[in-house]
PDB file of C-alpha atoms in Angstrom:
ATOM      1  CA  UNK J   1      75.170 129.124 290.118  1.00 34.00           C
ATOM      2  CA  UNK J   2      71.996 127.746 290.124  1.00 36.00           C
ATOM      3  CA  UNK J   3      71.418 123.848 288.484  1.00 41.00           C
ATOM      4  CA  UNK J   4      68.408 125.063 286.086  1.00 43.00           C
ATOM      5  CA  UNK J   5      70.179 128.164 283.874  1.00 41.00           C
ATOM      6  CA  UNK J   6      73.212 127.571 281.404  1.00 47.00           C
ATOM      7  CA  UNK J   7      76.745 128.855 282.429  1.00 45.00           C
ATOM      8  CA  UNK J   8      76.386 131.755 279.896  1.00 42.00           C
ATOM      9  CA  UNK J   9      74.438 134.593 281.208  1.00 33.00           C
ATOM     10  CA  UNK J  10      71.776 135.979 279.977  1.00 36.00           C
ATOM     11  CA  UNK J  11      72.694 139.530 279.824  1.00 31.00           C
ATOM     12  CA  UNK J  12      75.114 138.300 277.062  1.00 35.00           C
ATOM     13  CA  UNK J  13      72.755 139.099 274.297  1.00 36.00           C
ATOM     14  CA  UNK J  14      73.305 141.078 271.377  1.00 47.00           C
ATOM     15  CA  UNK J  15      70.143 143.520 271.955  1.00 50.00           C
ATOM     16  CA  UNK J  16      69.031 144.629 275.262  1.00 53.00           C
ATOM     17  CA  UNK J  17      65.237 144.642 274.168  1.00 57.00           C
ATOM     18  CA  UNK J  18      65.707 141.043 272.802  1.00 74.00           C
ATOM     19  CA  UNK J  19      65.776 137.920 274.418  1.00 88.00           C
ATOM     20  CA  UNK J  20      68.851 135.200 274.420  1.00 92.00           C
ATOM     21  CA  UNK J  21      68.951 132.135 272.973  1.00 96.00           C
ATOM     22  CA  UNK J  22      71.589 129.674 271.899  1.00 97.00           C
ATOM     23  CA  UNK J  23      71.030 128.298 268.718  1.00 98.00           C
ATOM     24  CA  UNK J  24      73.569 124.936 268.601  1.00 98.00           C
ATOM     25  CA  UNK J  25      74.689 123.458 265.175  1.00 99.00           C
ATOM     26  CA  UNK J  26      75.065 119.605 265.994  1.00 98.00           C
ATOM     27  CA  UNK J  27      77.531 117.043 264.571  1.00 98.00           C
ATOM     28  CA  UNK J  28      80.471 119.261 264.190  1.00 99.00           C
ATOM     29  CA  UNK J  29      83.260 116.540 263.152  1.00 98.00           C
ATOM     30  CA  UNK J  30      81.279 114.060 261.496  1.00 98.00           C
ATOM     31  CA  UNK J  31      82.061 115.100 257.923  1.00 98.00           C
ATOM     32  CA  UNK J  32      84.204 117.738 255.798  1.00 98.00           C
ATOM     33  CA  UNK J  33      80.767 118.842 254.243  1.00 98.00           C
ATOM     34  CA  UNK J  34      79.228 119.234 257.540  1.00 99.00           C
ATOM     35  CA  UNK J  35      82.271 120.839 259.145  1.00 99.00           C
ATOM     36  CA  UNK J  36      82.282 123.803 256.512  1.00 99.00           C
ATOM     37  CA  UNK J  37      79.090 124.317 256.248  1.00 99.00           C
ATOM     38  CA  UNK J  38      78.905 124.811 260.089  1.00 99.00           C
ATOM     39  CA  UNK J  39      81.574 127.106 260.469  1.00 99.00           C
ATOM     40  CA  UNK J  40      80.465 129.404 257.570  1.00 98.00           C
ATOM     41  CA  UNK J  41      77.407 130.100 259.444  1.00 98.00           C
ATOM     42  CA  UNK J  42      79.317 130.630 262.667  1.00 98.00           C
ATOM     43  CA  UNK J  43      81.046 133.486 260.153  1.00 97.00           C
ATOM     44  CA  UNK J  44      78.221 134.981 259.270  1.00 97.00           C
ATOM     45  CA  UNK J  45      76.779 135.126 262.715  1.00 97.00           C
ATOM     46  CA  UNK J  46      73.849 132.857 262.174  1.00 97.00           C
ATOM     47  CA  UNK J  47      75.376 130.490 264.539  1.00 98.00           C
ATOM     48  CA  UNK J  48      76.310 131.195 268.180  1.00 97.00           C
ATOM     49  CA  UNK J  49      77.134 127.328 269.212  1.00 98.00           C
ATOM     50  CA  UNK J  50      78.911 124.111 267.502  1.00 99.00           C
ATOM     51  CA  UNK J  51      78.430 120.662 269.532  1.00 99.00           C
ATOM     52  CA  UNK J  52      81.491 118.893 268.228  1.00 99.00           C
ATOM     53  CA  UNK J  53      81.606 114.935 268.027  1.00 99.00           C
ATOM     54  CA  UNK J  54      85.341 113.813 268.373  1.00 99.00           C
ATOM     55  CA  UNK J  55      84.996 109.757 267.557  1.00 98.00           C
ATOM     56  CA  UNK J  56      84.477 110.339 263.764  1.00 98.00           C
ATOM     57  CA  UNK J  57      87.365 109.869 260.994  1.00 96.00           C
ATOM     58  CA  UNK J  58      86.951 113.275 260.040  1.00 96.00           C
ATOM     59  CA  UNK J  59      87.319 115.214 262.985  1.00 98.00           C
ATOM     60  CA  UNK J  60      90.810 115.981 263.241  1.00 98.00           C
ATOM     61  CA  UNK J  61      93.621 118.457 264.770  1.00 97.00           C
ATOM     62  CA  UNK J  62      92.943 120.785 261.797  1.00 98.00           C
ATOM     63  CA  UNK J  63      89.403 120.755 261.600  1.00 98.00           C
ATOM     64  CA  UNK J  64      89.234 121.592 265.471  1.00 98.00           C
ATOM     65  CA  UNK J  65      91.788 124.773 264.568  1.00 98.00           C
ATOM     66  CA  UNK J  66      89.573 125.706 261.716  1.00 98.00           C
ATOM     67  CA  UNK J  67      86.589 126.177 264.281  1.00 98.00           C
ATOM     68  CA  UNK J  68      88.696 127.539 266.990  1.00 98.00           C
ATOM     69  CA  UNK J  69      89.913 130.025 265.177  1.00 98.00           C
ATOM     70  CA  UNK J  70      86.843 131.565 264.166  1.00 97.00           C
ATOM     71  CA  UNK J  71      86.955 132.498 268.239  1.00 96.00           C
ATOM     72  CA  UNK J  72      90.057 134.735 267.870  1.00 94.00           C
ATOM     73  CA  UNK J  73      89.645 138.431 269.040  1.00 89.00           C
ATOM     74  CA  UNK J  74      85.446 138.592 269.380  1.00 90.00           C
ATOM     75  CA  UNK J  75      84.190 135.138 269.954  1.00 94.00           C
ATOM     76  CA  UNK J  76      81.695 133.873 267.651  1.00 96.00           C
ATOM     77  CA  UNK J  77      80.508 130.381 269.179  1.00 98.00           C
ATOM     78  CA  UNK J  78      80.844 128.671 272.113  1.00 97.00           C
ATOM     79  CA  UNK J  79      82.056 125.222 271.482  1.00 98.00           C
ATOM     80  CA  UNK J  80      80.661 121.831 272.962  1.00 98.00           C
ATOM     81  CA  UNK J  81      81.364 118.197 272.963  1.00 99.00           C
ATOM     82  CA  UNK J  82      78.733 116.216 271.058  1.00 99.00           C
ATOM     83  CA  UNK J  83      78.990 112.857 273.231  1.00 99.00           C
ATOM     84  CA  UNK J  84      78.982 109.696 270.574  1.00 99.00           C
ATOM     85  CA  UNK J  85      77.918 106.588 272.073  1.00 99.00           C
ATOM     86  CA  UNK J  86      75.539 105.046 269.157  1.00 98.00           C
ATOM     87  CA  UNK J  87      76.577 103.250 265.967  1.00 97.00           C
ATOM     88  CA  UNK J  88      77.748 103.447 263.679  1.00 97.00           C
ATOM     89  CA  UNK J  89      80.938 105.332 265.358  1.00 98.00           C
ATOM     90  CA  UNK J  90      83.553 103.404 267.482  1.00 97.00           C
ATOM     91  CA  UNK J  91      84.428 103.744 270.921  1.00 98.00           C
ATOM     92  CA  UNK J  92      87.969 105.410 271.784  1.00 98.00           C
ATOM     93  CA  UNK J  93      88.468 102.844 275.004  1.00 97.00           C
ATOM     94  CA  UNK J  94      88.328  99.209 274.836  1.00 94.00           C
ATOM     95  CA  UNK J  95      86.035  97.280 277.017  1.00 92.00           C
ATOM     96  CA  UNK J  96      82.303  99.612 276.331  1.00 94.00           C
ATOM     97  CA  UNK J  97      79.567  97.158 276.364  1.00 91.00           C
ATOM     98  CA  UNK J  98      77.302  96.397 274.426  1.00 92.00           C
ATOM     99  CA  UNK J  99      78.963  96.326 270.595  1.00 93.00           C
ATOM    100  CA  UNK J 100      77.486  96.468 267.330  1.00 93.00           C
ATOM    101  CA  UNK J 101      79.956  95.091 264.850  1.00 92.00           C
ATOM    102  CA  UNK J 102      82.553  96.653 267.111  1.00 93.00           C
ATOM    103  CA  UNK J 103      81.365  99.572 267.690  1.00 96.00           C
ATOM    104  CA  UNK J 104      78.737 100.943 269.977  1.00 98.00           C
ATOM    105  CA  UNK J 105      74.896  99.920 269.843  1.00 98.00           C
ATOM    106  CA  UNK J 106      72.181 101.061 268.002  1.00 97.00           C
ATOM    107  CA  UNK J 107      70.291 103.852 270.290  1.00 96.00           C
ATOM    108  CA  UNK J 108      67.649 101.849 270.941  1.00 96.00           C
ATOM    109  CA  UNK J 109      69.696  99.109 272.234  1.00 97.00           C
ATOM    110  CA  UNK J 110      72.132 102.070 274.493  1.00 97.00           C
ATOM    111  CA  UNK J 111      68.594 103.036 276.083  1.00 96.00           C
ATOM    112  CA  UNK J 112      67.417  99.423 276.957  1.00 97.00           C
ATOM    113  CA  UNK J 113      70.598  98.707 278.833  1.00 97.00           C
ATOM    114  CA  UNK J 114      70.428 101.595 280.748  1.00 97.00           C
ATOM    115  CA  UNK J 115      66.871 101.042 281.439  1.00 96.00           C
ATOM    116  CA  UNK J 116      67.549  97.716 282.851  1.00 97.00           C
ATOM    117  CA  UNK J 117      71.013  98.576 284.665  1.00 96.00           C
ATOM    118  CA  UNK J 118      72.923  96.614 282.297  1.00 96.00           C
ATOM    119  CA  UNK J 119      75.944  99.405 281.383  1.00 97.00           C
ATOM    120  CA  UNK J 120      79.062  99.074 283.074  1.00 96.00           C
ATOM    121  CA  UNK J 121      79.789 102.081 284.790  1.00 97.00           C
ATOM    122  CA  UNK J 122      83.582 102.026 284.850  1.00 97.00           C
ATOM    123  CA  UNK J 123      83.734 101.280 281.044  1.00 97.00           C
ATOM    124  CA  UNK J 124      80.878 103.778 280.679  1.00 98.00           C
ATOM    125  CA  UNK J 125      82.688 106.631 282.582  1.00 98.00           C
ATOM    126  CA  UNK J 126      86.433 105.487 280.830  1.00 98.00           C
ATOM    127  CA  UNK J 127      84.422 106.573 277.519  1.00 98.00           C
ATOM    128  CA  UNK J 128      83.086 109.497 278.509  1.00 99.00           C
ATOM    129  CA  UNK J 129      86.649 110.746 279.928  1.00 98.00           C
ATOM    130  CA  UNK J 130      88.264 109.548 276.770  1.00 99.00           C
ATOM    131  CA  UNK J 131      86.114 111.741 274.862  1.00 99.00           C
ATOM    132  CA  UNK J 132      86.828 114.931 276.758  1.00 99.00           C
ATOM    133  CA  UNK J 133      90.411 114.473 277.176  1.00 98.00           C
ATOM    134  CA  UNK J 134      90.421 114.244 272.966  1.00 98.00           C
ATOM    135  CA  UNK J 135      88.089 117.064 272.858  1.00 99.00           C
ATOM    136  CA  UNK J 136      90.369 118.991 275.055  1.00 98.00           C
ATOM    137  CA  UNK J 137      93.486 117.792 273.506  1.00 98.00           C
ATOM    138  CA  UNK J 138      92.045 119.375 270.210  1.00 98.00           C
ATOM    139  CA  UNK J 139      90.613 122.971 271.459  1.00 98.00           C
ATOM    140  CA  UNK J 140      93.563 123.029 274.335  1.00 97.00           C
ATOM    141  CA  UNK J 141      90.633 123.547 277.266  1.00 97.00           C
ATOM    142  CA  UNK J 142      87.465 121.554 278.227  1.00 98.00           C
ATOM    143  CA  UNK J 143      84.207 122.294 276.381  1.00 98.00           C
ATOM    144  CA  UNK J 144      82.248 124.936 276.703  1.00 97.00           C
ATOM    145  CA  UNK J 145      78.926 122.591 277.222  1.00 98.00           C
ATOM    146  CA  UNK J 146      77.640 118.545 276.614  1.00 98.00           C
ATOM    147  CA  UNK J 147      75.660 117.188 275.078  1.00 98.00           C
ATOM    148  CA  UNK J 148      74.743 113.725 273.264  1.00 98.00           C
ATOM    149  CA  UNK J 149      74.268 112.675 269.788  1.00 98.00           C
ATOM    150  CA  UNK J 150      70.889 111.005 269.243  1.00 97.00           C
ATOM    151  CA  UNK J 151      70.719 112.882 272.789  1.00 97.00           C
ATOM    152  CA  UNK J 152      72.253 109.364 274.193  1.00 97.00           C
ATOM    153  CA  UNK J 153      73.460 111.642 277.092  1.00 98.00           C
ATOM    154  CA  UNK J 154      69.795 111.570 278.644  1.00 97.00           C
ATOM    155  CA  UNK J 155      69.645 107.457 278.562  1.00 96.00           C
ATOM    156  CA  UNK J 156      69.754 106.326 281.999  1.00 96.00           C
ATOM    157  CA  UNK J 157      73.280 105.875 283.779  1.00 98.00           C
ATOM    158  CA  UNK J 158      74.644 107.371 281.109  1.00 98.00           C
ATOM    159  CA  UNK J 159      72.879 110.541 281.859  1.00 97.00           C
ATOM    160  CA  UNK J 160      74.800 110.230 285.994  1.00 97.00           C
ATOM    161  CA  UNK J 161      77.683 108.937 284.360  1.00 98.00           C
ATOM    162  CA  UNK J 162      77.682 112.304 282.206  1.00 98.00           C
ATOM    163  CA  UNK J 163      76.741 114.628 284.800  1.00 98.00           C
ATOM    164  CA  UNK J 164      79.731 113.640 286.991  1.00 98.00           C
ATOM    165  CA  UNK J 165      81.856 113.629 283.946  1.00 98.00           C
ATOM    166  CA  UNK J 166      81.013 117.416 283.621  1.00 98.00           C
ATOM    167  CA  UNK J 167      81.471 118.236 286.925  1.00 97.00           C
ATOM    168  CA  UNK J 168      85.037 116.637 287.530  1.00 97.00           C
ATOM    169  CA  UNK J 169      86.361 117.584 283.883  1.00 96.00           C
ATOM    170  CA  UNK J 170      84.437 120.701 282.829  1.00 96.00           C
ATOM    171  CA  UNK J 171      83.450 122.674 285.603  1.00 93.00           C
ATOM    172  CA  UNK J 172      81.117 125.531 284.547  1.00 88.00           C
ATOM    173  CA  UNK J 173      80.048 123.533 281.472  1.00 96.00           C
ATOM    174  CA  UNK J 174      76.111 123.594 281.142  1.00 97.00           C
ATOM    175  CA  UNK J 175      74.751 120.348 279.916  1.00 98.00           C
ATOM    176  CA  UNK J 176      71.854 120.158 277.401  1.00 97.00           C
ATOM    177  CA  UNK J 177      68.491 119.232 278.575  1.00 96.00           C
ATOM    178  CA  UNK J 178      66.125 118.356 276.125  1.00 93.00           C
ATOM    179  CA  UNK J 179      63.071 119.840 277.916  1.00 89.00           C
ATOM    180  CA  UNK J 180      60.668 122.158 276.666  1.00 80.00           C
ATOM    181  CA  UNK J 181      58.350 124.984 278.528  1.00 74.00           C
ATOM    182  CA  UNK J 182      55.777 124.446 275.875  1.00 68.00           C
ATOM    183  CA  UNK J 183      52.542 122.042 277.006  1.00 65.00           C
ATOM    184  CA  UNK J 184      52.262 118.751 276.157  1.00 63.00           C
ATOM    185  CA  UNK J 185      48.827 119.461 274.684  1.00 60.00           C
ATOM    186  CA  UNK J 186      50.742 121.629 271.902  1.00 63.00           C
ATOM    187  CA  UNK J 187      53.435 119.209 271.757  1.00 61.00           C
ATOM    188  CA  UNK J 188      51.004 116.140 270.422  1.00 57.00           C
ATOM    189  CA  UNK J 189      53.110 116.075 266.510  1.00 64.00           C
ATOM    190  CA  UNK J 190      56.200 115.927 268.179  1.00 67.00           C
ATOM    191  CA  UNK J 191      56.058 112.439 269.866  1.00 67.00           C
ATOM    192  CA  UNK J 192      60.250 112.533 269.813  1.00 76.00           C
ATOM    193  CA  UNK J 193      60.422 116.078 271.478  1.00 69.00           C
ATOM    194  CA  UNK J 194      57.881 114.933 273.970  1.00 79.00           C
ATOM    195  CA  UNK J 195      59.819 111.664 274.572  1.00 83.00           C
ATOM    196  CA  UNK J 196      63.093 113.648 274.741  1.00 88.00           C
ATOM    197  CA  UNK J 197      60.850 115.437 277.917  1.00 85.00           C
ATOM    198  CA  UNK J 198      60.331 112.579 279.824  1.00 85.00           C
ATOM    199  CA  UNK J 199      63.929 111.712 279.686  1.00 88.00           C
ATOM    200  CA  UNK J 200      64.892 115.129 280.389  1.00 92.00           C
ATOM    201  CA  UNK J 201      63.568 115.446 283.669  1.00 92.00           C
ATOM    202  CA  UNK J 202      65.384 113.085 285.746  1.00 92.00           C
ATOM    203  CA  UNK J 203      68.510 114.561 283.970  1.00 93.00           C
ATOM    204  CA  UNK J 204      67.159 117.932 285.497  1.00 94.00           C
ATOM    205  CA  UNK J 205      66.736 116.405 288.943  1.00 94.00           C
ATOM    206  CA  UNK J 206      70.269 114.967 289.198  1.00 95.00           C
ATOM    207  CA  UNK J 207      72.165 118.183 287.714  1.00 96.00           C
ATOM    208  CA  UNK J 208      70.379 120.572 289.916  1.00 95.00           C
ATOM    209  CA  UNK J 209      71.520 118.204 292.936  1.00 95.00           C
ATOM    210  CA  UNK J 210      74.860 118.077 292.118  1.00 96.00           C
ATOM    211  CA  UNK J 211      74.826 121.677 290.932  1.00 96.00           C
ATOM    212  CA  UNK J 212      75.699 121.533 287.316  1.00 97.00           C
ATOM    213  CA  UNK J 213      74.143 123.932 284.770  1.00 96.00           C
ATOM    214  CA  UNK J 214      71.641 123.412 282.532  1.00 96.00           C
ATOM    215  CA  UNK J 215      69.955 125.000 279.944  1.00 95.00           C
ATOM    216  CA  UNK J 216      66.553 126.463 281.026  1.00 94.00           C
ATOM    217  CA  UNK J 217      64.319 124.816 278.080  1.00 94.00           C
ATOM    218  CA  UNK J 218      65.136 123.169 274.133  1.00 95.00           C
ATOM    219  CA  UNK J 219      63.751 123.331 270.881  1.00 94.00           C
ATOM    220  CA  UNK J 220      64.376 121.885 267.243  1.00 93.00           C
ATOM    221  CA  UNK J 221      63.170 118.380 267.337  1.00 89.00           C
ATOM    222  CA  UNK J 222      61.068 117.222 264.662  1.00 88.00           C
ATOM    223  CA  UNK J 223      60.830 114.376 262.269  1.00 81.00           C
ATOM    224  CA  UNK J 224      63.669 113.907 259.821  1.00 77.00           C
ATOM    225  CA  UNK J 225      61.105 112.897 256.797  1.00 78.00           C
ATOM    226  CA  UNK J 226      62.685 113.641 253.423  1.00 78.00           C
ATOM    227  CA  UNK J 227      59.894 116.037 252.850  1.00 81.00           C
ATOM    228  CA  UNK J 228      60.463 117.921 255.810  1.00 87.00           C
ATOM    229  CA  UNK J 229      59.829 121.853 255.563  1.00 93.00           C
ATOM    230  CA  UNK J 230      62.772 123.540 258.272  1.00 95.00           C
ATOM    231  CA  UNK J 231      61.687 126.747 256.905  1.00 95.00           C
ATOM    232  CA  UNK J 232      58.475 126.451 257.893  1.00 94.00           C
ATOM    233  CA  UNK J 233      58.994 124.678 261.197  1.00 93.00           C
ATOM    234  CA  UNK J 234      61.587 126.951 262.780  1.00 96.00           C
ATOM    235  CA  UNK J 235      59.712 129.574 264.223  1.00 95.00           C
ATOM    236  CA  UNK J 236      58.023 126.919 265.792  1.00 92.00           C
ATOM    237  CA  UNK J 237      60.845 126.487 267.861  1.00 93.00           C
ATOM    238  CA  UNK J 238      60.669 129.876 269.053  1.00 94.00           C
ATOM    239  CA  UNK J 239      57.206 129.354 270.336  1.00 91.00           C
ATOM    240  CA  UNK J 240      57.424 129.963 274.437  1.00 86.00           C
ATOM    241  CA  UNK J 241      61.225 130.007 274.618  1.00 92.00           C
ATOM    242  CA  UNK J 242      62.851 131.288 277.644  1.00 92.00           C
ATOM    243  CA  UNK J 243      66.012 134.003 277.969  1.00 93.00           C
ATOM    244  CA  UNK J 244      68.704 131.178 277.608  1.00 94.00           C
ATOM    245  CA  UNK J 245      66.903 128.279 275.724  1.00 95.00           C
ATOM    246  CA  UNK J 246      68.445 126.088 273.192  1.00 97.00           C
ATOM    247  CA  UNK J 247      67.451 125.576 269.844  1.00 97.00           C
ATOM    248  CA  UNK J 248      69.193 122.831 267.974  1.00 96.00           C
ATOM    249  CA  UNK J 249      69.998 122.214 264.098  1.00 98.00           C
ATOM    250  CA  UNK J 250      71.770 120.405 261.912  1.00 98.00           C
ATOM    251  CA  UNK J 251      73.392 122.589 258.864  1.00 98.00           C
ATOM    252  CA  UNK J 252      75.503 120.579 256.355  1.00 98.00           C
ATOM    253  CA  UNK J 253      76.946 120.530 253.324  1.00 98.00           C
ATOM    254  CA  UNK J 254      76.643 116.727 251.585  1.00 98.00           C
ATOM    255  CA  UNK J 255      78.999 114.201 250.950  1.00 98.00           C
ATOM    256  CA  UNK J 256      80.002 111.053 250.153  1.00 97.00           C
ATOM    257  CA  UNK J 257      81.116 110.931 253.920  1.00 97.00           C
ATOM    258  CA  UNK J 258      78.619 111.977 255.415  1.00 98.00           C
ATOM    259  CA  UNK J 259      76.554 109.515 253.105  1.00 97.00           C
ATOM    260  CA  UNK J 260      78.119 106.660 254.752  1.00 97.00           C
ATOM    261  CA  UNK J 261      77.858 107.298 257.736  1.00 96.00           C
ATOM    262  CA  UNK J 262      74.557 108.677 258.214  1.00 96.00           C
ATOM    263  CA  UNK J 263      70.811 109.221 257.163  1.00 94.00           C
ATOM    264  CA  UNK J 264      70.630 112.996 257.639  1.00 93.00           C
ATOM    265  CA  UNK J 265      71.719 114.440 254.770  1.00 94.00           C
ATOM    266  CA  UNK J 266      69.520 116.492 252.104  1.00 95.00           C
ATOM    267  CA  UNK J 267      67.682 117.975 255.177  1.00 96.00           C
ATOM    268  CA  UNK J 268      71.100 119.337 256.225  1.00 97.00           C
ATOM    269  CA  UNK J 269      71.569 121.470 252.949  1.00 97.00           C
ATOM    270  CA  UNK J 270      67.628 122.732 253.626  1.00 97.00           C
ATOM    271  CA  UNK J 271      68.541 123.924 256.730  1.00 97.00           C
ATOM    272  CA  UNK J 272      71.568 125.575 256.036  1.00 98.00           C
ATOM    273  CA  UNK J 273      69.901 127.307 252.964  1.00 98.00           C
ATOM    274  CA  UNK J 274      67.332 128.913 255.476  1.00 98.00           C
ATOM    275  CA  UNK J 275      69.866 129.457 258.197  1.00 98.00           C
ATOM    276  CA  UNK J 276      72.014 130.911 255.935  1.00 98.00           C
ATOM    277  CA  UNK J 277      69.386 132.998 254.123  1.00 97.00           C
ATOM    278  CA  UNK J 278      67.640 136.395 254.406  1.00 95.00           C
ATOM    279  CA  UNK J 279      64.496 134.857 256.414  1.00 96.00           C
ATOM    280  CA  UNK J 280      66.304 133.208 259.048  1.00 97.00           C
ATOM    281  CA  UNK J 281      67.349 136.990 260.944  1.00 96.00           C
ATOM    282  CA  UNK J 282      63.600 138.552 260.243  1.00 96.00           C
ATOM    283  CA  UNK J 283      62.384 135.647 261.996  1.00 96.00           C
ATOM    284  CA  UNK J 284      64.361 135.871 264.957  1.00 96.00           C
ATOM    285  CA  UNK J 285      64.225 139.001 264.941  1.00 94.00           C
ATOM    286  CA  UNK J 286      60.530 139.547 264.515  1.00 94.00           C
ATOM    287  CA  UNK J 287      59.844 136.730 267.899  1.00 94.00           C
ATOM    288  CA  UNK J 288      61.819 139.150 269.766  1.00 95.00           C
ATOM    289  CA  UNK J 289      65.220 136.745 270.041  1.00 95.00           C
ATOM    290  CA  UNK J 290      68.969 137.268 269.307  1.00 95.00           C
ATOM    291  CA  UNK J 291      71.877 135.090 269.660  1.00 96.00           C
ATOM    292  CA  UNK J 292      73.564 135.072 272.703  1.00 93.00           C
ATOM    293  CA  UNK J 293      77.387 136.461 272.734  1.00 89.00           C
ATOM    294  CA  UNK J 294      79.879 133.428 273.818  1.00 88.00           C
ATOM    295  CA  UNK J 295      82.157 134.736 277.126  1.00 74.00           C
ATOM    296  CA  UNK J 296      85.607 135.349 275.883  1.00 57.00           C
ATOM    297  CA  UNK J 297      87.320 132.357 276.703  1.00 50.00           C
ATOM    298  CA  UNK J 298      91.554 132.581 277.601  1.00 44.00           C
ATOM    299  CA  UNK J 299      93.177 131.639 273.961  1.00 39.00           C
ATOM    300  CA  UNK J 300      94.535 128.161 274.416  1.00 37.00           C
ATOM    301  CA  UNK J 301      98.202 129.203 274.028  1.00 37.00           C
ATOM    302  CA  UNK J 302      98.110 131.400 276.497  1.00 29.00           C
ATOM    303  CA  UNK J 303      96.950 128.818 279.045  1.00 32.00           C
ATOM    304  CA  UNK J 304      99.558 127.951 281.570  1.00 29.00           C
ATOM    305  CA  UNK J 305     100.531 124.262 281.423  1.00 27.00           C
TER     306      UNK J 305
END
């Protein structure tokens, strides 16, 4: 398989006359509010993919069965690990450098020290393997894709670090890109999708060498103001994208969890009211997209050990 198209084909989609996209709920695991309102979504089939971050106190044993299940018989979503390597979560291995309070750095601070070199590699990698052995602990087989939260996945050496990660743990795993086919010229409001470009193609570069998938373009960024209109703004994301592109979101249900632990929140209940409303399939519909079917994946159970 080819280093620039994700491990799911194409020809998975729902309508032959549509085109297939993946459209990837982020944050799976950081809070009970979050966690339900993802997987109701995933029930009503306005979901195709969860990105699932395993560090948090509320991602537990149960939580990953309630998502799992929703797989049983016809499966609804493929399932992802949401890398975590920003505060304020805590790393699962001692020894990552640099801390915040204990726990891992600010993003700002993750991207400076891979900019100048400064990560440890063999703490760096010990994190990254810790994190997929819990994720596959939970689900009982490796993740269906990677990706980063904050997209901390693309920071230099963590993106190689990553990439060889996937490749030894998760074979067949896509990783997400964050680039997008759309011109720079139309991309001028979106200074943090453009960014998110730049990043993305040396990430490109070094999956396609060492033949890991990736997902053929991205869509979804856009500043988290509190006034922020997702309805609006969504078929935005449409705009341009490819058989196979990634949209991501961030549905969510508030609470006092999710509160402490993170600035997102009333903008996740707008976009699960759209996501989960009667717009949301007219849109998609009307661009000439549907969500992609997930490849029935061997129950965990049934797996031999």
């Amino acid at each position: 398989m080819k280093g620039d198209h994700p491990a799911y084909p194409a020809s998975s989609v729902v309508s032959p006359l549509s085109s297939a996209i993946w459209l990837c709920a982020d944050d799976y695991g950081i809070a009970r509010g979050v966690n339900t309102a993802i997987r109701d979504l995933i029930m009503r089939g306005r979901l195709n993919a969860a990105s699932v971050m395993v560090v948090p106190p509320a991602f537990t044993r149960a939580e990953a069965r309630s998502l799992a299940i929703l797989n049983n018989g016809t499966p609804r979503a493929a399932i992802g690990l949401h890398l975590t390597l920003t505060a304020p979560f805590r790393p699962l291995m001692p020894g990552f450098q640099p801390l915040r309070d204990g726990g891992f750095p600010l993003l700002r601070d993750l991207f400076k020290a891979g900019l100048l070199r400064r990560l440890n590699p063999a703490t760096l990698a010990a994190e990254i393997d810790a994190q997929l052995s819990a994720f596959t602990a939970a689900f009982g087989r490796p993740p269906d894709f990677i990706d980063g939260h904050q997209h901390a996945h693309l920071a230099p050496q963590v993106r190689d670090a990553v990439l060889a990660a996937a490749k030894r743990r998760a074979p067949g795993a896509w990783v997400r890109q964050c680039g997008s086919v759309q011109p720079a010229i139309k991309r001028l409001g979106d200074p943090k999708g453009l960014l998110l470009n730049a990043f993305s193609r040396a990430m490109r570069a070094r999956a396609q060498t060492l033949g890991v998938p990736t997902n053929p373009a991205f869509a979804g960024t856009y500043g988290f103001r509190s006034g922020a209109d997702f309805a609006r703004k969504f078929p935005r994301f449409l705009d341009a994208l490819p058989d196979g592109g990634v949209v991501m979101c961030h549905p969510g249900h508030v609470d006092e969890e999710l509160i402490r632990l993170d600035p997102l929140t009333d903008l996740r209940e707008r976009e699960y009211a759209y996501l989960a409303g009667d717009t949301f399939p007219a849109t998609l519909a009307r661009a000439g997209f549907a969500l992609a079917r997930p490849p029935i994946i061997q129950a965990p159970e049934s797996r031999p050990e």
